[in-house]
PDB file of C-alpha atoms in Angstrom:
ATOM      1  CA  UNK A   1      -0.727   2.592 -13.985  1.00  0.00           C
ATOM      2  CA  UNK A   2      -2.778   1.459 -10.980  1.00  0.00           C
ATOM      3  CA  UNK A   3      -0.427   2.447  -8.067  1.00  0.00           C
ATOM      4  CA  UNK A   4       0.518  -0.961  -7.156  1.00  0.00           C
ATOM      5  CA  UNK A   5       3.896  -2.271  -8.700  1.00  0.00           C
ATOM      6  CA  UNK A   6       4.787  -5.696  -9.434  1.00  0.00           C
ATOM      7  CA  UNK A   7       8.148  -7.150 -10.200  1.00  0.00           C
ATOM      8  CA  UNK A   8       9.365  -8.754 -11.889  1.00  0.00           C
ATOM      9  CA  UNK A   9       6.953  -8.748 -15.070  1.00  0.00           C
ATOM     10  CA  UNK A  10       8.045 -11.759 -16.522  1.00  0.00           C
ATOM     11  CA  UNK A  11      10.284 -14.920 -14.658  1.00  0.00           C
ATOM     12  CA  UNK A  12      10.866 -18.021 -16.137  1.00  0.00           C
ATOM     13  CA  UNK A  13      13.030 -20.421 -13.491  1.00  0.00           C
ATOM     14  CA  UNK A  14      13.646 -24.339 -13.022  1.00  0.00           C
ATOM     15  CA  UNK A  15      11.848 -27.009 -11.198  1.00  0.00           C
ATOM     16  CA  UNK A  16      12.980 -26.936  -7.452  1.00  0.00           C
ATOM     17  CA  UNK A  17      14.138 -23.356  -7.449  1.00  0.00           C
ATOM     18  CA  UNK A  18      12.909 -20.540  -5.129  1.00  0.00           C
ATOM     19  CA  UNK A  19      11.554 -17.200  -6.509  1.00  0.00           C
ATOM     20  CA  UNK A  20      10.627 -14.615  -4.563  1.00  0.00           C
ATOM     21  CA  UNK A  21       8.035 -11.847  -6.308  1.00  0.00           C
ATOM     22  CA  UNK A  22       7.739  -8.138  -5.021  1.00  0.00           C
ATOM     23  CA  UNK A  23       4.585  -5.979  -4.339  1.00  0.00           C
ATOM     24  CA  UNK A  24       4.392  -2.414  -3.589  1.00  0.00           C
ATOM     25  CA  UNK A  25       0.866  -1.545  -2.729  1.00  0.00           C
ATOM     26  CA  UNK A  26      -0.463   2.015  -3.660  1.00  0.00           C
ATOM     27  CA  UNK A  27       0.426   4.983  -1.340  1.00  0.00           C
ATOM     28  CA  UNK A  28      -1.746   5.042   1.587  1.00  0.00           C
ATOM     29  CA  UNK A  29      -3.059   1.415   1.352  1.00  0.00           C
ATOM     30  CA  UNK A  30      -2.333  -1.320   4.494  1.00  0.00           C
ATOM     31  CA  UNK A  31      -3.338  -4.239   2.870  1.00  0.00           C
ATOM     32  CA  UNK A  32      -1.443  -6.235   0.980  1.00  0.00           C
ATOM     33  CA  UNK A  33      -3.342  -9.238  -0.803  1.00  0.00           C
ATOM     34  CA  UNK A  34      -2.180 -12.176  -2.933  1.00  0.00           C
ATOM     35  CA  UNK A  35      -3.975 -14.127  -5.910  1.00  0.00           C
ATOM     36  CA  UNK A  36      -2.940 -16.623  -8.455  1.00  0.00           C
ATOM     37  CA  UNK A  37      -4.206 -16.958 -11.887  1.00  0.00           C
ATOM     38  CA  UNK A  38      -4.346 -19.703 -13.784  1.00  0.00           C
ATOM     39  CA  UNK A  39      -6.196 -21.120 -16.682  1.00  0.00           C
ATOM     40  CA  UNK A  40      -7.500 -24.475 -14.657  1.00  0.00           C
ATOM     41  CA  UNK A  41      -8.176 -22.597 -11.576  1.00  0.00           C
ATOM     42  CA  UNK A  42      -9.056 -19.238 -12.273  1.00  0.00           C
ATOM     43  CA  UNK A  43      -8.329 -16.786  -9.305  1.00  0.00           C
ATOM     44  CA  UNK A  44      -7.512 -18.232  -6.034  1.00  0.00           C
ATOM     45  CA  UNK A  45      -6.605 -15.919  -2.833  1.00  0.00           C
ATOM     46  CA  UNK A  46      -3.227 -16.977  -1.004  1.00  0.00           C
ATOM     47  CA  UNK A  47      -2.900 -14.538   1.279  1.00  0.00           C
ATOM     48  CA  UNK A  48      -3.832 -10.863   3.050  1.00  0.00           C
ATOM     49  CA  UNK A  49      -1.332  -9.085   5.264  1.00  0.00           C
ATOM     50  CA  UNK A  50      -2.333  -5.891   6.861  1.00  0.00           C
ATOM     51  CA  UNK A  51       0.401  -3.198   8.123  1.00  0.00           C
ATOM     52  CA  UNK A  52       2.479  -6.580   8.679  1.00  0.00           C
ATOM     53  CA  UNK A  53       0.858  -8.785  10.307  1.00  0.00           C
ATOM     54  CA  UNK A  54      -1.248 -11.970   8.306  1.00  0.00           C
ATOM     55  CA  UNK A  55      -4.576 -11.022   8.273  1.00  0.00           C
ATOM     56  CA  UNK A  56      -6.350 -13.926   6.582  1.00  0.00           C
ATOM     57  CA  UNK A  57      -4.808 -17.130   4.463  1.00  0.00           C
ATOM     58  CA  UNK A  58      -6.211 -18.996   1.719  1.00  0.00           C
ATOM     59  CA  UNK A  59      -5.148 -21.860  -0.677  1.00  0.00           C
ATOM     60  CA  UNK A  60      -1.575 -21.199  -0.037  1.00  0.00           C
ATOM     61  CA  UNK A  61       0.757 -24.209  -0.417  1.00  0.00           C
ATOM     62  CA  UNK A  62       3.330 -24.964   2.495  1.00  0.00           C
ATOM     63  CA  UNK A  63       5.920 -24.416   0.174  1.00  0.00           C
ATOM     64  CA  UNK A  64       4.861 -20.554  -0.171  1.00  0.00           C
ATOM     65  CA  UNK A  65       4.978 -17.960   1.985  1.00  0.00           C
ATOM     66  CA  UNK A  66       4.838 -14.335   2.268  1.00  0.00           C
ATOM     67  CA  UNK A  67       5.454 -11.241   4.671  1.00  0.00           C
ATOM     68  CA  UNK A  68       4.757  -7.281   4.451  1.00  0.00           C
ATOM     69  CA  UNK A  69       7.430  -5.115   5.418  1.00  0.00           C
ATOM     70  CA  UNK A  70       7.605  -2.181   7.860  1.00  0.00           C
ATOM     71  CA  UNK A  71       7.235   0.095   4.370  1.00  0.00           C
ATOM     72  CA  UNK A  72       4.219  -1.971   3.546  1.00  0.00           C
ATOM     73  CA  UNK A  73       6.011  -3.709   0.629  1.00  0.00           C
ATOM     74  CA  UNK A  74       5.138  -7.390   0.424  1.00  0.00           C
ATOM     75  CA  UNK A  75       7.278 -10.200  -1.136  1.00  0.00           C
ATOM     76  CA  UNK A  76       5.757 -13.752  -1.862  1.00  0.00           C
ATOM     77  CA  UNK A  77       8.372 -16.630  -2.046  1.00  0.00           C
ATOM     78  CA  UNK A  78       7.467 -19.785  -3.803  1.00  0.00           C
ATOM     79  CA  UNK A  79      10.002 -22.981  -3.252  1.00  0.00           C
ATOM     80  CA  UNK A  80      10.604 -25.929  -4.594  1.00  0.00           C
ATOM     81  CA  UNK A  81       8.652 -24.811  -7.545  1.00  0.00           C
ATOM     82  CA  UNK A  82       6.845 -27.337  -9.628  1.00  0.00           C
ATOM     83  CA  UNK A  83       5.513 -26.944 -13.208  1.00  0.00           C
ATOM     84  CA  UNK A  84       2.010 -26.575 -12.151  1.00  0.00           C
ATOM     85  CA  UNK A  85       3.243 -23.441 -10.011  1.00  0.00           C
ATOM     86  CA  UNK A  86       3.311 -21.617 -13.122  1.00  0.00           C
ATOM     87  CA  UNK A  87       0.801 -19.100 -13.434  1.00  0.00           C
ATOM     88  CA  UNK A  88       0.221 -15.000 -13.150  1.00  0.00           C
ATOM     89  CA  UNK A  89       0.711 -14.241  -9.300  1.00  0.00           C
ATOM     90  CA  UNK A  90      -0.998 -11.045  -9.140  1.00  0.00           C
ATOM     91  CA  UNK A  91      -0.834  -8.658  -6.030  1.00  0.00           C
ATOM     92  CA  UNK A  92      -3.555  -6.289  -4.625  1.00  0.00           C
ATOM     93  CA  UNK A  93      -4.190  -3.265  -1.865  1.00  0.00           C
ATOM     94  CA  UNK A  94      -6.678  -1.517   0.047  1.00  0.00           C
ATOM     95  CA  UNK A  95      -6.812   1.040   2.666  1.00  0.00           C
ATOM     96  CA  UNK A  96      -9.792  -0.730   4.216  1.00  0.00           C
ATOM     97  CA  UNK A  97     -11.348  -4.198   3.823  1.00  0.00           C
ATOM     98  CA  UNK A  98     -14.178  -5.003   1.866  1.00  0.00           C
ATOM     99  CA  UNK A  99     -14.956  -2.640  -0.401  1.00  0.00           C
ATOM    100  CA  UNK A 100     -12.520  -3.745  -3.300  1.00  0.00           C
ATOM    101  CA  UNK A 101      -9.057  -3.091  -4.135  1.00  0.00           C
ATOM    102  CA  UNK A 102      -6.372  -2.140  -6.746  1.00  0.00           C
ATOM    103  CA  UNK A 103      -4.594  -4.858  -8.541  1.00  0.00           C
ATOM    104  CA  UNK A 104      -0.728  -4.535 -10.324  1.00  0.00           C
ATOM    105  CA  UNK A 105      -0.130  -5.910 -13.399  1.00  0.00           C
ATOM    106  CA  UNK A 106       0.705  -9.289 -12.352  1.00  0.00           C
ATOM    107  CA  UNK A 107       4.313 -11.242 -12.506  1.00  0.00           C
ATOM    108  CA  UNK A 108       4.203 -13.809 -14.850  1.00  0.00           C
ATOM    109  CA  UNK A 109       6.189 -17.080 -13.684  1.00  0.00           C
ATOM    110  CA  UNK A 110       6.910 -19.887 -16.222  1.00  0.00           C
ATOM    111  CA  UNK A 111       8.380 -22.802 -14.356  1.00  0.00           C
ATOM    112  CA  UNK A 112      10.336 -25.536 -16.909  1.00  0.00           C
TER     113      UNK A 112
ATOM    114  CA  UNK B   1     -18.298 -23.026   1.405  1.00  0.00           C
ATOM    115  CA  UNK B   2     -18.796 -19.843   0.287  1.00  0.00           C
ATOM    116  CA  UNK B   3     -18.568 -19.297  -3.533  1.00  0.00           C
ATOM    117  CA  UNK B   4     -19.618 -17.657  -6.794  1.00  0.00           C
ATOM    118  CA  UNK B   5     -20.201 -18.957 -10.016  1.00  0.00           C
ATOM    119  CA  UNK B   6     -20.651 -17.012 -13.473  1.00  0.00           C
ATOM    120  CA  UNK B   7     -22.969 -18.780 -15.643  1.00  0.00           C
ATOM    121  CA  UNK B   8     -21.145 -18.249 -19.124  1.00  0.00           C
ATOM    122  CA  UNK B   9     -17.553 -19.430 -19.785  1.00  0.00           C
ATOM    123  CA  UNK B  10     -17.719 -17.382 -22.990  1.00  0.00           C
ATOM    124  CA  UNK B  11     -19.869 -15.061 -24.961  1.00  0.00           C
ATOM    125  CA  UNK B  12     -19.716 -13.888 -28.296  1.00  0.00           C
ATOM    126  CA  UNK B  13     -21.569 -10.686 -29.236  1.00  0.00           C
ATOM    127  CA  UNK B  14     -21.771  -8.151 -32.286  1.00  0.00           C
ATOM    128  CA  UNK B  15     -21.168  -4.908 -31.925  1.00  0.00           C
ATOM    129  CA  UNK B  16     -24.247  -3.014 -30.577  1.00  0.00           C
ATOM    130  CA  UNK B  17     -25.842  -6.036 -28.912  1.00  0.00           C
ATOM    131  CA  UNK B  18     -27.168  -6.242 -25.651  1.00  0.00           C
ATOM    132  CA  UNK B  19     -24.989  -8.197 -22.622  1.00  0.00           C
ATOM    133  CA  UNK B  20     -26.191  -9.691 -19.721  1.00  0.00           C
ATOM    134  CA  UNK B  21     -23.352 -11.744 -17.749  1.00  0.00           C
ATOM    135  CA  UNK B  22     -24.811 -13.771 -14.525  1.00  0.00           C
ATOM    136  CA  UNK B  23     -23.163 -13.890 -11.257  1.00  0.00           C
ATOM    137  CA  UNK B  24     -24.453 -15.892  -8.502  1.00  0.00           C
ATOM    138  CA  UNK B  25     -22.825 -16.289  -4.318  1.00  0.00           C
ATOM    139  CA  UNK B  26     -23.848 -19.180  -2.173  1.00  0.00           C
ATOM    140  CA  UNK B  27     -24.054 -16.997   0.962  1.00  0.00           C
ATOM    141  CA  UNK B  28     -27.400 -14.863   2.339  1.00  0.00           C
ATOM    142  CA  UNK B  29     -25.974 -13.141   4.579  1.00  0.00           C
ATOM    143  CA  UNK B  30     -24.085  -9.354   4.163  1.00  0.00           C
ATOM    144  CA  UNK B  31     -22.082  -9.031   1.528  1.00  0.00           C
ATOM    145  CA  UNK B  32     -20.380  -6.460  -1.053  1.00  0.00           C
ATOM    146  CA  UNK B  33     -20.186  -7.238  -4.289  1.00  0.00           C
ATOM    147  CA  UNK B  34     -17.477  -6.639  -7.541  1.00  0.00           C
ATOM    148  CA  UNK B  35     -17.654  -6.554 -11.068  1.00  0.00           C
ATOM    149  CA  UNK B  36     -13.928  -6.568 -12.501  1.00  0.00           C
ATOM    150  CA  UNK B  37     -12.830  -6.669 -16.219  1.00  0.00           C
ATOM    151  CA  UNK B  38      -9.378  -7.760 -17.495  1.00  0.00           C
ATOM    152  CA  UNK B  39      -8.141  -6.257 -21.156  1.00  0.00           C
ATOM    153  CA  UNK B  40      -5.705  -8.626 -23.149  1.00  0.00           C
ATOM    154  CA  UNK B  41      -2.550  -8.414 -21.427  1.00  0.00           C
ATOM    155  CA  UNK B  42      -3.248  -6.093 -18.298  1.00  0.00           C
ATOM    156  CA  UNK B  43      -4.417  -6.728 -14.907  1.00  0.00           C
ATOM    157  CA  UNK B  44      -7.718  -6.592 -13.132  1.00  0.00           C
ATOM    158  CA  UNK B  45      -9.657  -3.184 -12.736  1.00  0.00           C
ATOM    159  CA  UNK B  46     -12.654  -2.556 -11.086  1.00  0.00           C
ATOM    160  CA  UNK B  47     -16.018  -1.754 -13.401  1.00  0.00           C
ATOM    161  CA  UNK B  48     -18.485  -1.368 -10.485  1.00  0.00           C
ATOM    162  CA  UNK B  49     -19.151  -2.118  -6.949  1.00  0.00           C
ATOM    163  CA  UNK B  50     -22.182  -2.750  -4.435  1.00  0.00           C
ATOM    164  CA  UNK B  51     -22.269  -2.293  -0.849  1.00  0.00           C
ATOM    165  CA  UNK B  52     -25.518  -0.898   0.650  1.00  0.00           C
ATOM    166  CA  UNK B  53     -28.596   1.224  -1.119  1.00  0.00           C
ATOM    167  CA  UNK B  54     -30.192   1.410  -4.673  1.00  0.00           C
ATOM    168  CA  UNK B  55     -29.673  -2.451  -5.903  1.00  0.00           C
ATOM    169  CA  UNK B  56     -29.296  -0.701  -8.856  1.00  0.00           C
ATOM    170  CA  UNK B  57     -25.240   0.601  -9.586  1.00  0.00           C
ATOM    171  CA  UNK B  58     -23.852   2.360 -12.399  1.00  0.00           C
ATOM    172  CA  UNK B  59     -20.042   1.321 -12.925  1.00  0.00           C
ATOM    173  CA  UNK B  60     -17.346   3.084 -15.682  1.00  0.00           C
ATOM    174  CA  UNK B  61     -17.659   2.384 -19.630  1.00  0.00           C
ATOM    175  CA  UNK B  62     -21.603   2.603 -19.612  1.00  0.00           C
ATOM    176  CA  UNK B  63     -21.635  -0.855 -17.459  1.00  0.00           C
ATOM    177  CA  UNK B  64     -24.486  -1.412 -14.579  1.00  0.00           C
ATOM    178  CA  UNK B  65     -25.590  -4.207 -12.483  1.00  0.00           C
ATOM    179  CA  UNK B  66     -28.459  -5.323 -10.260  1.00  0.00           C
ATOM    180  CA  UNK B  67     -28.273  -6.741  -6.731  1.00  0.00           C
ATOM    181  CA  UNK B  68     -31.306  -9.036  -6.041  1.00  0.00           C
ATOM    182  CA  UNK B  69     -30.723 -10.302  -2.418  1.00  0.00           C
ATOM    183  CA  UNK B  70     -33.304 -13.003  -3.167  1.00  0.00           C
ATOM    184  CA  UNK B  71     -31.636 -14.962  -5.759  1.00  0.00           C
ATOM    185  CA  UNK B  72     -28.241 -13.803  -4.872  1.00  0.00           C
ATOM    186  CA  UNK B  73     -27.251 -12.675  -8.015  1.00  0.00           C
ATOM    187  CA  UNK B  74     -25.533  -9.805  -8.963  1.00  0.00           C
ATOM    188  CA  UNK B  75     -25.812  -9.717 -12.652  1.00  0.00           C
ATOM    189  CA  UNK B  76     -23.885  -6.942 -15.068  1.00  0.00           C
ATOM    190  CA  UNK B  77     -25.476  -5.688 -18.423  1.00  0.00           C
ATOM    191  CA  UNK B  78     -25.048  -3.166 -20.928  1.00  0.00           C
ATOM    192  CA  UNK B  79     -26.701  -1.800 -23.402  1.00  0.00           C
ATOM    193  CA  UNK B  80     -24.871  -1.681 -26.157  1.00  0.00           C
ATOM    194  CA  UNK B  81     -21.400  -3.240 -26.708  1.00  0.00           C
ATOM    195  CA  UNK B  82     -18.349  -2.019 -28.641  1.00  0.00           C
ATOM    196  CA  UNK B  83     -15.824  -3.776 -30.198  1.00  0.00           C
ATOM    197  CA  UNK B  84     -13.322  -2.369 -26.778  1.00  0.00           C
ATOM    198  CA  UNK B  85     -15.569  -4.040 -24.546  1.00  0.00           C
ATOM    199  CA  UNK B  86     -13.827  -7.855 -25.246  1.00  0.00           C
ATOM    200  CA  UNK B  87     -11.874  -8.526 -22.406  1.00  0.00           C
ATOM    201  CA  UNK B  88     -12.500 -11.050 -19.122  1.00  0.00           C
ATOM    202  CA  UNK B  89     -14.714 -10.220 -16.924  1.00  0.00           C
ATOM    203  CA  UNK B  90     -14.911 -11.351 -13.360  1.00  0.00           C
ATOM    204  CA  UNK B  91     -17.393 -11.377 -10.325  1.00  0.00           C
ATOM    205  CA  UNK B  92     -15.837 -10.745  -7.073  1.00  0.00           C
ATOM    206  CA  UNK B  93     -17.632 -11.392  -3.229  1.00  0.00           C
ATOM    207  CA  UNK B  94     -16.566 -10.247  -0.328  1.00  0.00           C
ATOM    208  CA  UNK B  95     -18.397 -12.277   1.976  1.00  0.00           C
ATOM    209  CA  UNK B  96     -19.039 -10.995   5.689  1.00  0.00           C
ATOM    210  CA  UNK B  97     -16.115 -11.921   8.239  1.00  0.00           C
ATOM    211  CA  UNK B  98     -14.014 -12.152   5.917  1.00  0.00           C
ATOM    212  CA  UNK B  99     -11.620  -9.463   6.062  1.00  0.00           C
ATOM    213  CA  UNK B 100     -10.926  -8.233   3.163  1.00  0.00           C
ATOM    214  CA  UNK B 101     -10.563 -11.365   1.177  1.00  0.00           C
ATOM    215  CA  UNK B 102     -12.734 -11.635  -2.307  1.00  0.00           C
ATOM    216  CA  UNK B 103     -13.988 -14.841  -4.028  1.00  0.00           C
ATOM    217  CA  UNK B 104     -13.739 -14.666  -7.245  1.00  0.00           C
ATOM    218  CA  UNK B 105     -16.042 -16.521  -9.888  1.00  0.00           C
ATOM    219  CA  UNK B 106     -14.405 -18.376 -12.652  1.00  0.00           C
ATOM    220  CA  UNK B 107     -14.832 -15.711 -15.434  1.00  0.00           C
ATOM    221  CA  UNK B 108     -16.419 -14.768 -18.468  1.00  0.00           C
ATOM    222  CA  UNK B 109     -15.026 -14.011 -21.202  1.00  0.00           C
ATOM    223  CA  UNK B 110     -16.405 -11.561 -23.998  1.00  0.00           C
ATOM    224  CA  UNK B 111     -15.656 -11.446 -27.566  1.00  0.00           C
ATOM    225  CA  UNK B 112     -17.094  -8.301 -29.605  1.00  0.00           C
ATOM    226  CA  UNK B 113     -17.154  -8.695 -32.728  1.00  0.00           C
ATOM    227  CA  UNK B 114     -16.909  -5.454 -35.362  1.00  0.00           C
TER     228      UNK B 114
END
C-alpha cells in the first residue's frame, strides 16, 4: 500500500457517460497529480493541483476536468466519454515538487 | 518540447545477465531525474532518484544509474537480474519550471527469464 488511494479499481461505463474517479493523496502530501496510461500513448500528465488550487495542466481534454478539495482529496471527471478514453487513470502526491512522488494503484476505466 | 525517450521498447534477459536500460531528456538545463518500475498488475514505484551530487545513485533491489549531464542520459543498470526483476520500467524528468510535473519516457519493458 503506497498511501495514496484510488477508487474505484475497476469501471467499465458507456459511450457519452460521465465518470468521476477519486484520489486521496498520502497524509501530509499537497499535491495532487493526474496521469493516464495507455498502451498507444504511454503516460501522459493531465493535471497538478496543489492545496486546491491548479498548479500546472497538461494534455487534458476539454471534456475533463478535475479539482482538490479542502481535505486534499482530488476527483477527476471525464464526460462524454469516448472509447479511446479508456485507459488506467492513475493518481499521484507529493509534499513538495520535483523530487518525485507516490503513485495509487490506478482506476481502470473500460469505456464500450 | 521537452521530452525523454528510452531506447528499448523491450528486453529480454536470462537470469543473471547484465541490464543496461537508456534514458535520454531533450533539455540542458536543471533537472531531477526518476527511474520507476511497474510489477504486473500494480502501480508505479519509485527505484531511484537524482537531484544534485555523485552522478552516480544507488536505488532499491540492487538497481543504480548514472547521470552524465553531457549526453543527457540517465541510464539504469544492474548487475545481475532475477527472474522478479520483469516488470516495466519507466524514466521520469522533472524538467526546471515545471512544478512538479514529470515527463515520462515511453517505457521499457523487461522480461527475465529463469
Amino acid at each position: 500500500d503506497s498511501g495514496v488511494t484510488q477508487t474505484p479499481k475497476h469501471l467499465i461505463t458507456a459511450t457519452g457517460q460521465r465518470v468521476t474517479l477519486r484520489c486521496s493523496p498520502r497524509s501530509g502530501d499537497l499535491s495532487v497529480y493526474w496521469y493516464q496510461q495507455s498502451l498507444d500513448q504511454g503516460l501522459q500528465f493531465l493535471i497538478q493541483y496543489y492545496n486546491g488550487e491548479e498548479r500546472a495542466k497538461g494534455n487534458i481534454l476539454e471534456r475533463f476536468s478535475a479539482q482538490q478539495f479542502p481535505d486534499l482529496h482530488s476527483e477527476l471527471n471525464l464526460s462524454s466519454l469516448e472509447l479511446g478514453d479508456s485507459a488506467l487513470y492513475f493518481c499521484a502526491s507529493s509534499m513538495t515538487e520535483g523530487h518525485g512522488y507516490t503513485f495509487g494503484s490506478g482506476t481502470r476505466l473500460t469505456v464500450v | 518540447a521537452q521530452s525523454v525517450s528510452q531506447h528499448n521498447h523491450h528486453v529480454i534477459l536470462s537470469e543473471a545477465a547484465s541490464l543496461e536500460l537508456g534514458c535520454n531528456y531533450s533539455y540542458g538545463g536543471t533537472v531531477n531525474l526518476f527511474w520507476y518500475v511497474q510489477y504486473p498488475g500494480q502501480h508505479l514505484q519509485l527505484l531511484l532518484k537524482y537531484f544534485s551530487g555523485d552522478p552516480l545513485v544507488k536505488g532499491i533491489k540492487g538497481f543504480e544509474a548514472e547521470f552524465i549531464k553531457s549526453k543527457f542520459s540517465f541510464n539504469l543498470r544492474k548487475p545481475s537480474v532475477q527472474w522478479s526483476d520483469t516488470a516495466e520500467y519507466f524514466c521520469a524528468v522533472n524538467f526546471y519550471n515545471q512544478g512538479g510535473k514529470l515527463i515520462f519516457g515511453q517505457g521499457t519493458e523487461l522480461s527475465v527469464k529463469p
